[in-house]
Amino acid sequence: MKRVYNFSAGPAVLPEAVLSEAANEMVCYKDSGMSVMEMSHRSSSFQAIIDEATADLKELLNVPDNYKILFLQGGASMQFNMVPFNLMKNKKVDLIQTGQWTKKATKEAAILGDVKILASSEDKTFSYIPDCSDLPIREDADYVYICENNTIYGTKYHELPNTKGKDLVADLSSCILSEPIDVSRYGVIFAGAQKNVGPAGVTIVIIREDLVREDLAFDVPTMLRYKTHVDAKSLFNTPPCYAIYICGKVFKKLKAEGGLAKRKEINEQKANMLYDYLDNSEMFRSTVEPGSRSLMNIPFVIGDEALEKKFIAEATARGLVNLKGHRTVGGMRASIYNAMPVEGVAALVDFMKEFEAKEKKNV
C-alpha cells in the first residue's frame, strides 16, 4: 500500500528512510543477535545507542557544556509537574498564556505555588503571540514559562520574551529541531518527541546544571527529581529504549542533511507555500496573525462546517490524512513537521486549489 501524507499533530509523520532502516534492524540490531526492543538498557549495545543519541542532539542544537540532556518518560505533561517541583524556591511562576498547553501547565504549577499570567492572547482566541518585550516580571519569580510553538492554534514565538534575568522555561514539543536555537537563553527546555523527533514515549529535557538541585522546596518523589535522572544519565529506571533508538536515527539524518540551518530553509519553504495560498484564496483562510505564524502547525478554515467536513473527507480519500482541526477549535490543521516532505505540502495545496475551483462551480 502506498504511504499517505500524514498531517497529524502527533504522534506524527516520521522520515521514511528512518523507518526503513529501523525495519531492517528490527529482528537483529547490528551484531547483538536481538532487536533493540529486547535489549537490556544496561547492555553495552544500548549504552552506545543512548550515548550516540545524546552526542548527536548536543551537536545539532549546539548545547553548551553546562547543560544536561535527558531522555525521560511521561511526555510534556509530566514536565508540567517536574518543572515547578524542581525549580520553585519562592513558589512563584510568571507565565505567558498562549493556549491549551500553557493552561495545563498553569493548572499544575498552581497546585504548588502562585502563578501570575504576565500576558495572554486569549482575547483573540490565541491567534497571536503577545508583546513580550517589557513584561511585568516579579522580582521574586522563580522562572518565566512559555510554550514556544502552539500546536492547536498555530502560533510561534519568533522573538523570545525579555525575562529580565529570570530563567526561561520553554515547552518546545512541537518545534524542537525545526530551526537553530540558542540553548543558553533557556534554563530548561523540554519536548515530547512524538511531534517532530520520534515516536511517542520519550521526552527530551535539556537543563542547565545549576538548576539540577538537591535541596528542593518540596518533598519531591525520587522519579520527579531532575537530579535522579542526571546522576543516572537517563538510566535510573528502564527508559523507552526503542523510542530513543529511533530518535537517534532522526538526529543522524538531520546531521547528514546539513543540520538545523538547512532544515529551517526547508521548513520555511513548506510553510510559505501553504500560507501564500491561504492568503490569496477566496475560500480558505489562515486563523493566525502573520507575525505569529508557526512553521510546524498551520490551522485554516472555510467558515462553513459542512464544506469543511466535505473537504476533510475528500482530502482523506486522496491520501492527505489527519487534516481535521483540534476538537476545541474545529476547522482544519496541517502539521508539517520536519519529516513532512515538500511534495506533501505541494500535494495539499494542489488539492485545495482543485477543491476551491470545483466548489465555486457548484455555487
Coordinates of C-alpha atoms in Angstrom, one line a residue:
M1 CA 0.0 0.0 0.0
K2 CA 1.2 3.5 -0.9
R3 CA 2.1 5.7 2.1
V4 CA -0.2 8.6 2.7
Y5 CA 0.8 12.2 3.5
N6 CA 0.1 12.3 7.3
F7 CA -0.6 15.8 8.6
S8 CA -1.3 14.6 12.2
A9 CA -0.2 16.9 15.0
G10 CA 1.2 14.0 16.9
P11 CA 2.0 11.2 17.0
A12 CA 3.2 12.4 13.7
V13 CA 5.0 11.5 10.5
L14 CA 8.5 10.1 10.7
P15 CA 11.2 10.1 8.0
E16 CA 10.5 7.1 5.7
A17 CA 14.3 6.4 5.4
V18 CA 14.5 6.1 9.2
L19 CA 11.5 3.7 9.3
S20 CA 13.1 1.6 6.6
E21 CA 16.4 1.5 8.3
A22 CA 14.7 0.5 11.6
A23 CA 12.7 -2.2 9.8
N24 CA 15.9 -3.7 8.5
E25 CA 17.3 -3.8 12.1
M26 CA 14.0 -4.9 13.7
V27 CA 14.9 -8.6 14.2
C28 CA 18.6 -8.2 14.7
Y29 CA 20.4 -4.9 15.6
K30 CA 24.0 -5.0 14.3
D31 CA 25.8 -7.9 15.9
S32 CA 23.7 -8.1 19.1
G33 CA 21.7 -11.0 17.9
M34 CA 18.5 -9.4 19.1
S35 CA 16.1 -6.5 18.5
V36 CA 16.6 -3.2 20.3
M37 CA 13.1 -3.9 21.8
E38 CA 14.5 -7.0 23.5
M39 CA 17.8 -5.4 24.6
S40 CA 18.7 -4.7 28.3
H41 CA 19.0 -1.0 29.0
R42 CA 22.1 -1.9 31.0
S43 CA 23.8 -3.6 28.0
S44 CA 26.8 -2.1 26.2
S45 CA 24.8 -2.1 22.9
F46 CA 22.1 0.1 24.3
Q47 CA 24.6 2.3 26.2
A48 CA 26.2 3.0 22.8
I49 CA 22.8 3.9 21.3
I50 CA 21.9 6.4 24.1
D51 CA 25.4 7.9 24.2
E52 CA 25.4 8.5 20.5
A53 CA 21.9 10.0 20.5
T54 CA 22.9 12.4 23.3
A55 CA 26.1 13.4 21.5
D56 CA 24.2 14.0 18.2
L57 CA 21.5 16.0 19.8
K58 CA 24.1 18.1 21.6
E59 CA 25.8 18.7 18.3
L60 CA 22.6 19.6 16.4
L61 CA 21.5 22.1 19.0
N62 CA 25.0 23.3 19.9
V63 CA 24.1 22.6 23.6
P64 CA 26.7 24.3 25.9
D65 CA 28.8 22.0 28.2
N66 CA 27.0 23.3 31.3
Y67 CA 23.7 21.8 30.2
K68 CA 22.5 18.2 30.7
I69 CA 20.4 16.2 28.2
L70 CA 17.9 13.7 29.5
F71 CA 15.6 11.2 27.8
L72 CA 12.6 10.7 30.1
Q73 CA 9.1 9.4 30.1
G74 CA 5.7 10.9 30.9
G75 CA 5.5 13.3 28.0
A76 CA 5.5 17.1 28.2
S77 CA 2.6 16.7 30.7
M78 CA 4.9 15.2 33.2
Q79 CA 7.2 18.2 32.9
F80 CA 4.2 20.4 33.9
N81 CA 4.9 18.9 37.3
M82 CA 8.6 18.3 37.3
V83 CA 9.5 21.9 36.4
P84 CA 7.7 23.5 39.4
F85 CA 8.7 20.7 41.8
N86 CA 12.4 21.2 40.9
L87 CA 12.7 24.9 40.1
M88 CA 10.4 26.6 42.6
K89 CA 12.1 28.3 45.5
N90 CA 9.8 31.2 46.2
K91 CA 6.9 29.3 44.9
K92 CA 6.1 31.9 42.2
V93 CA 5.9 31.4 38.5
D94 CA 5.4 34.0 35.8
L95 CA 3.8 32.7 32.7
I96 CA 2.7 33.8 29.2
Q97 CA -0.7 32.4 28.3
T98 CA -0.9 31.3 24.6
G99 CA -3.2 28.3 24.5
Q100 CA -4.3 24.9 25.9
W101 CA -0.8 23.7 26.8
T102 CA 0.1 26.8 28.9
K103 CA -3.3 26.5 30.6
K104 CA -2.5 22.9 31.6
A105 CA 0.9 24.0 32.8
T106 CA -0.7 26.8 34.8
K107 CA -3.1 24.3 36.5
E108 CA -0.3 22.0 37.6
A109 CA 2.1 24.8 38.8
A110 CA -0.8 26.4 40.7
I111 CA -1.0 23.3 42.9
L112 CA 2.4 24.1 44.3
G113 CA 2.6 27.9 44.1
D114 CA 1.4 31.2 42.8
V115 CA 1.2 31.6 39.0
K116 CA 1.0 35.0 37.5
I117 CA -0.2 35.5 33.9
L118 CA 2.1 38.2 32.5
A119 CA 0.4 38.4 29.2
S120 CA -2.3 36.5 27.3
S121 CA -3.6 36.2 23.7
E122 CA -6.9 34.6 24.8
D123 CA -8.8 37.8 23.9
K124 CA -8.4 36.8 20.2
T125 CA -8.7 33.0 20.6
F126 CA -4.9 32.7 20.9
S127 CA -4.4 33.8 17.4
Y128 CA -1.2 35.8 18.1
I129 CA 1.8 35.9 20.5
P130 CA 1.6 38.8 22.9
D131 CA 4.3 41.5 23.1
C132 CA 6.9 40.2 25.5
S133 CA 9.5 43.0 25.3
D134 CA 8.7 44.6 28.6
L135 CA 6.7 42.2 30.8
P136 CA 5.8 42.9 34.5
I137 CA 8.0 40.1 35.8
R138 CA 8.1 39.8 39.6
E139 CA 11.5 40.3 41.3
D140 CA 11.0 37.1 43.2
A141 CA 9.6 35.0 40.4
D142 CA 11.4 31.6 40.2
Y143 CA 11.2 31.5 36.4
V144 CA 9.3 32.6 33.3
Y145 CA 7.3 29.9 31.4
I146 CA 6.2 29.7 27.8
C147 CA 5.0 27.2 25.2
E148 CA 7.1 28.2 22.3
N149 CA 5.0 26.7 19.5
N150 CA 1.3 26.1 19.9
T151 CA 0.0 23.0 18.0
I152 CA -3.7 23.8 18.4
Y153 CA -3.7 27.5 17.5
G154 CA -0.7 27.5 15.1
T155 CA 1.3 30.3 16.8
K156 CA 5.1 30.6 17.4
Y157 CA 7.4 32.9 19.3
H158 CA 9.7 34.5 16.7
E159 CA 11.4 36.5 19.5
L160 CA 11.9 35.1 22.9
P161 CA 10.5 37.1 25.9
N162 CA 12.6 39.5 27.7
T163 CA 12.8 37.7 31.0
K164 CA 14.8 40.5 32.8
G165 CA 17.3 38.0 34.1
K166 CA 14.9 35.3 35.2
D167 CA 15.3 31.7 33.9
L168 CA 13.2 30.9 30.8
V169 CA 11.5 27.5 30.8
A170 CA 10.1 26.5 27.4
D171 CA 7.9 23.7 26.1
L172 CA 9.4 23.1 22.6
S173 CA 7.4 19.9 22.0
S174 CA 6.2 20.8 18.5
C175 CA 9.1 22.9 17.2
I176 CA 12.3 21.4 18.6
L177 CA 14.9 20.7 15.9
S178 CA 12.9 22.7 13.3
E179 CA 15.4 25.5 13.3
P180 CA 18.6 26.6 15.2
I181 CA 18.1 27.9 18.7
D182 CA 20.4 29.5 21.3
V183 CA 20.1 27.0 24.2
S184 CA 22.0 29.3 26.5
R185 CA 18.9 31.6 26.6
Y186 CA 16.9 28.9 28.3
G187 CA 17.1 27.5 31.8
V188 CA 15.1 24.4 30.9
I189 CA 13.8 23.1 27.5
F190 CA 11.6 20.1 27.3
A191 CA 9.8 18.4 24.4
G192 CA 7.7 15.4 23.8
A193 CA 9.3 13.6 20.9
Q194 CA 6.2 12.4 19.2
K195 CA 5.6 15.5 17.1
N196 CA 8.9 16.4 15.5
V197 CA 11.6 14.0 16.6
G198 CA 10.5 10.4 17.1
P199 CA 7.8 8.0 18.3
A200 CA 5.6 8.6 21.4
G201 CA 7.1 7.5 24.7
V202 CA 10.2 9.6 25.1
T203 CA 10.6 13.2 26.3
I204 CA 13.7 15.3 25.8
V205 CA 14.8 17.6 28.7
I206 CA 17.7 20.0 28.4
I207 CA 18.5 21.6 31.7
R208 CA 21.3 24.0 32.9
E209 CA 23.4 22.3 35.5
D210 CA 22.8 24.8 38.3
L211 CA 19.1 24.1 38.1
V212 CA 19.7 20.4 38.9
R213 CA 19.2 20.9 42.6
E214 CA 19.5 18.5 45.5
D215 CA 17.7 20.7 48.2
L216 CA 14.2 21.3 46.9
A217 CA 11.3 23.4 48.3
F218 CA 9.1 20.3 48.4
D219 CA 9.3 16.7 49.4
V220 CA 9.7 15.5 45.8
P221 CA 9.3 11.8 44.9
T222 CA 12.5 10.3 43.6
M223 CA 11.3 9.8 40.0
L224 CA 10.3 13.5 39.7
R225 CA 13.7 14.9 40.7
Y226 CA 15.9 16.0 37.8
K227 CA 19.0 15.1 39.9
T228 CA 17.8 11.5 39.9
H229 CA 18.0 11.3 36.2
V230 CA 21.0 13.4 35.7
D231 CA 23.0 11.3 38.1
A232 CA 21.9 8.1 36.4
K233 CA 22.3 9.6 32.9
S234 CA 18.7 8.8 31.9
L235 CA 19.0 5.2 33.1
F236 CA 17.6 5.4 36.6
N237 CA 14.8 3.1 35.5
T238 CA 14.1 1.3 32.2
P239 CA 13.9 4.1 29.7
P240 CA 11.8 4.0 26.4
C241 CA 14.7 2.2 24.7
Y242 CA 13.2 1.8 21.2
A243 CA 11.9 5.4 21.1
I244 CA 15.4 6.7 22.0
Y245 CA 16.9 4.4 19.3
I246 CA 14.5 5.9 16.6
C247 CA 15.2 9.5 17.8
G248 CA 18.9 8.7 17.4
K249 CA 18.4 7.8 13.8
V250 CA 16.4 11.0 13.2
F251 CA 19.3 13.0 14.7
K252 CA 21.8 11.4 12.4
K253 CA 19.5 12.1 9.4
L254 CA 19.3 15.8 10.3
K255 CA 23.0 16.0 10.6
A256 CA 23.6 14.3 7.3
E257 CA 21.1 16.7 5.6
G258 CA 23.0 19.8 6.7
G259 CA 21.8 20.4 10.2
L260 CA 19.2 22.8 11.5
A261 CA 20.0 25.8 9.4
K262 CA 19.3 23.7 6.3
R263 CA 16.2 22.3 8.0
K264 CA 14.9 25.8 8.7
E265 CA 15.2 26.7 5.0
I266 CA 13.1 23.6 4.0
N267 CA 10.5 24.3 6.7
E268 CA 10.1 27.9 5.6
Q269 CA 9.7 26.7 2.0
K270 CA 6.9 24.4 3.0
A271 CA 5.1 26.8 5.3
N272 CA 5.4 29.7 2.8
M273 CA 3.9 27.5 0.1
L274 CA 0.8 26.9 2.2
Y275 CA 0.5 30.4 3.8
D276 CA 0.8 32.0 0.3
Y277 CA -2.1 30.0 -0.9
L278 CA -4.2 30.7 2.2
D279 CA -3.5 34.4 1.9
N280 CA -4.7 34.5 -1.7
S281 CA -7.6 32.1 -1.5
E282 CA -11.2 33.2 -1.7
M283 CA -12.3 30.1 0.2
F284 CA -9.7 29.1 2.7
R285 CA -8.1 31.4 5.3
S286 CA -5.5 31.3 8.0
T287 CA -6.6 31.9 11.5
V288 CA -3.3 33.2 12.8
E289 CA -1.9 36.7 12.6
P290 CA 1.0 36.9 10.1
G291 CA 3.7 37.9 12.7
S292 CA 2.9 34.9 14.9
R293 CA 2.6 32.1 12.4
S294 CA 4.1 28.7 13.1
L295 CA 6.3 26.8 10.6
M296 CA 5.0 23.5 12.1
N297 CA 1.3 23.7 12.6
I298 CA -1.0 25.6 10.2
P299 CA -4.7 25.8 11.1
F300 CA -7.1 27.1 8.5
V301 CA -10.9 27.4 8.0
I302 CA -13.5 27.7 5.3
G303 CA -16.2 29.1 7.6
D304 CA -18.8 26.6 6.5
E305 CA -18.8 23.5 8.7
A306 CA -20.5 21.2 6.1
L307 CA -18.0 22.3 3.5
E308 CA -15.1 21.7 5.9
K309 CA -16.3 18.1 6.6
K310 CA -16.5 17.5 2.8
F311 CA -13.0 18.9 2.3
I312 CA -11.6 16.7 5.0
A313 CA -13.3 13.6 3.7
E314 CA -12.2 14.2 0.1
A315 CA -8.6 15.0 1.2
T316 CA -8.5 11.8 3.1
A317 CA -9.7 9.8 0.1
R318 CA -6.8 11.5 -1.8
G319 CA -4.2 10.3 0.7
L320 CA -4.0 13.6 2.6
V321 CA -4.9 12.4 6.1
N322 CA -5.4 13.8 9.6
L323 CA -6.3 17.3 8.5
K324 CA -9.2 17.8 10.9
G325 CA -8.6 20.6 13.4
H326 CA -8.3 20.1 17.1
R327 CA -11.6 19.3 18.7
T328 CA -11.6 22.6 20.7
V329 CA -11.3 24.9 17.6
G330 CA -12.6 22.9 14.6
G331 CA -11.7 23.7 11.1
M332 CA -8.6 22.1 9.5
R333 CA -4.9 21.9 10.5
A334 CA -1.9 20.8 8.6
S335 CA 1.0 19.8 10.8
I336 CA 4.1 19.9 8.5
Y337 CA 6.9 18.8 10.8
N338 CA 10.4 18.1 9.6
A339 CA 9.5 14.7 8.2
M340 CA 6.7 16.0 6.0
P341 CA 8.3 16.3 2.5
V342 CA 7.9 19.4 0.4
E343 CA 6.0 17.1 -2.0
G344 CA 3.3 16.5 0.7
V345 CA 2.6 20.2 1.1
A346 CA 2.6 20.7 -2.6
A347 CA 0.0 17.9 -2.9
L348 CA -2.1 19.5 -0.3
V349 CA -2.0 23.0 -1.9
D350 CA -2.9 21.4 -5.3
F351 CA -5.9 19.6 -3.8
M352 CA -7.0 22.8 -2.1
K353 CA -6.9 24.7 -5.4
E354 CA -8.8 21.9 -7.1
F355 CA -11.4 21.8 -4.3
E356 CA -11.9 25.5 -4.3
A357 CA -12.3 25.7 -8.1
K358 CA -14.8 22.8 -8.0
E359 CA -16.9 24.3 -5.3
K360 CA -17.0 27.7 -7.0
K361 CA -18.6 26.0 -10.0
N362 CA -21.2 24.4 -7.8
V363 CA -22.4 27.8 -6.3

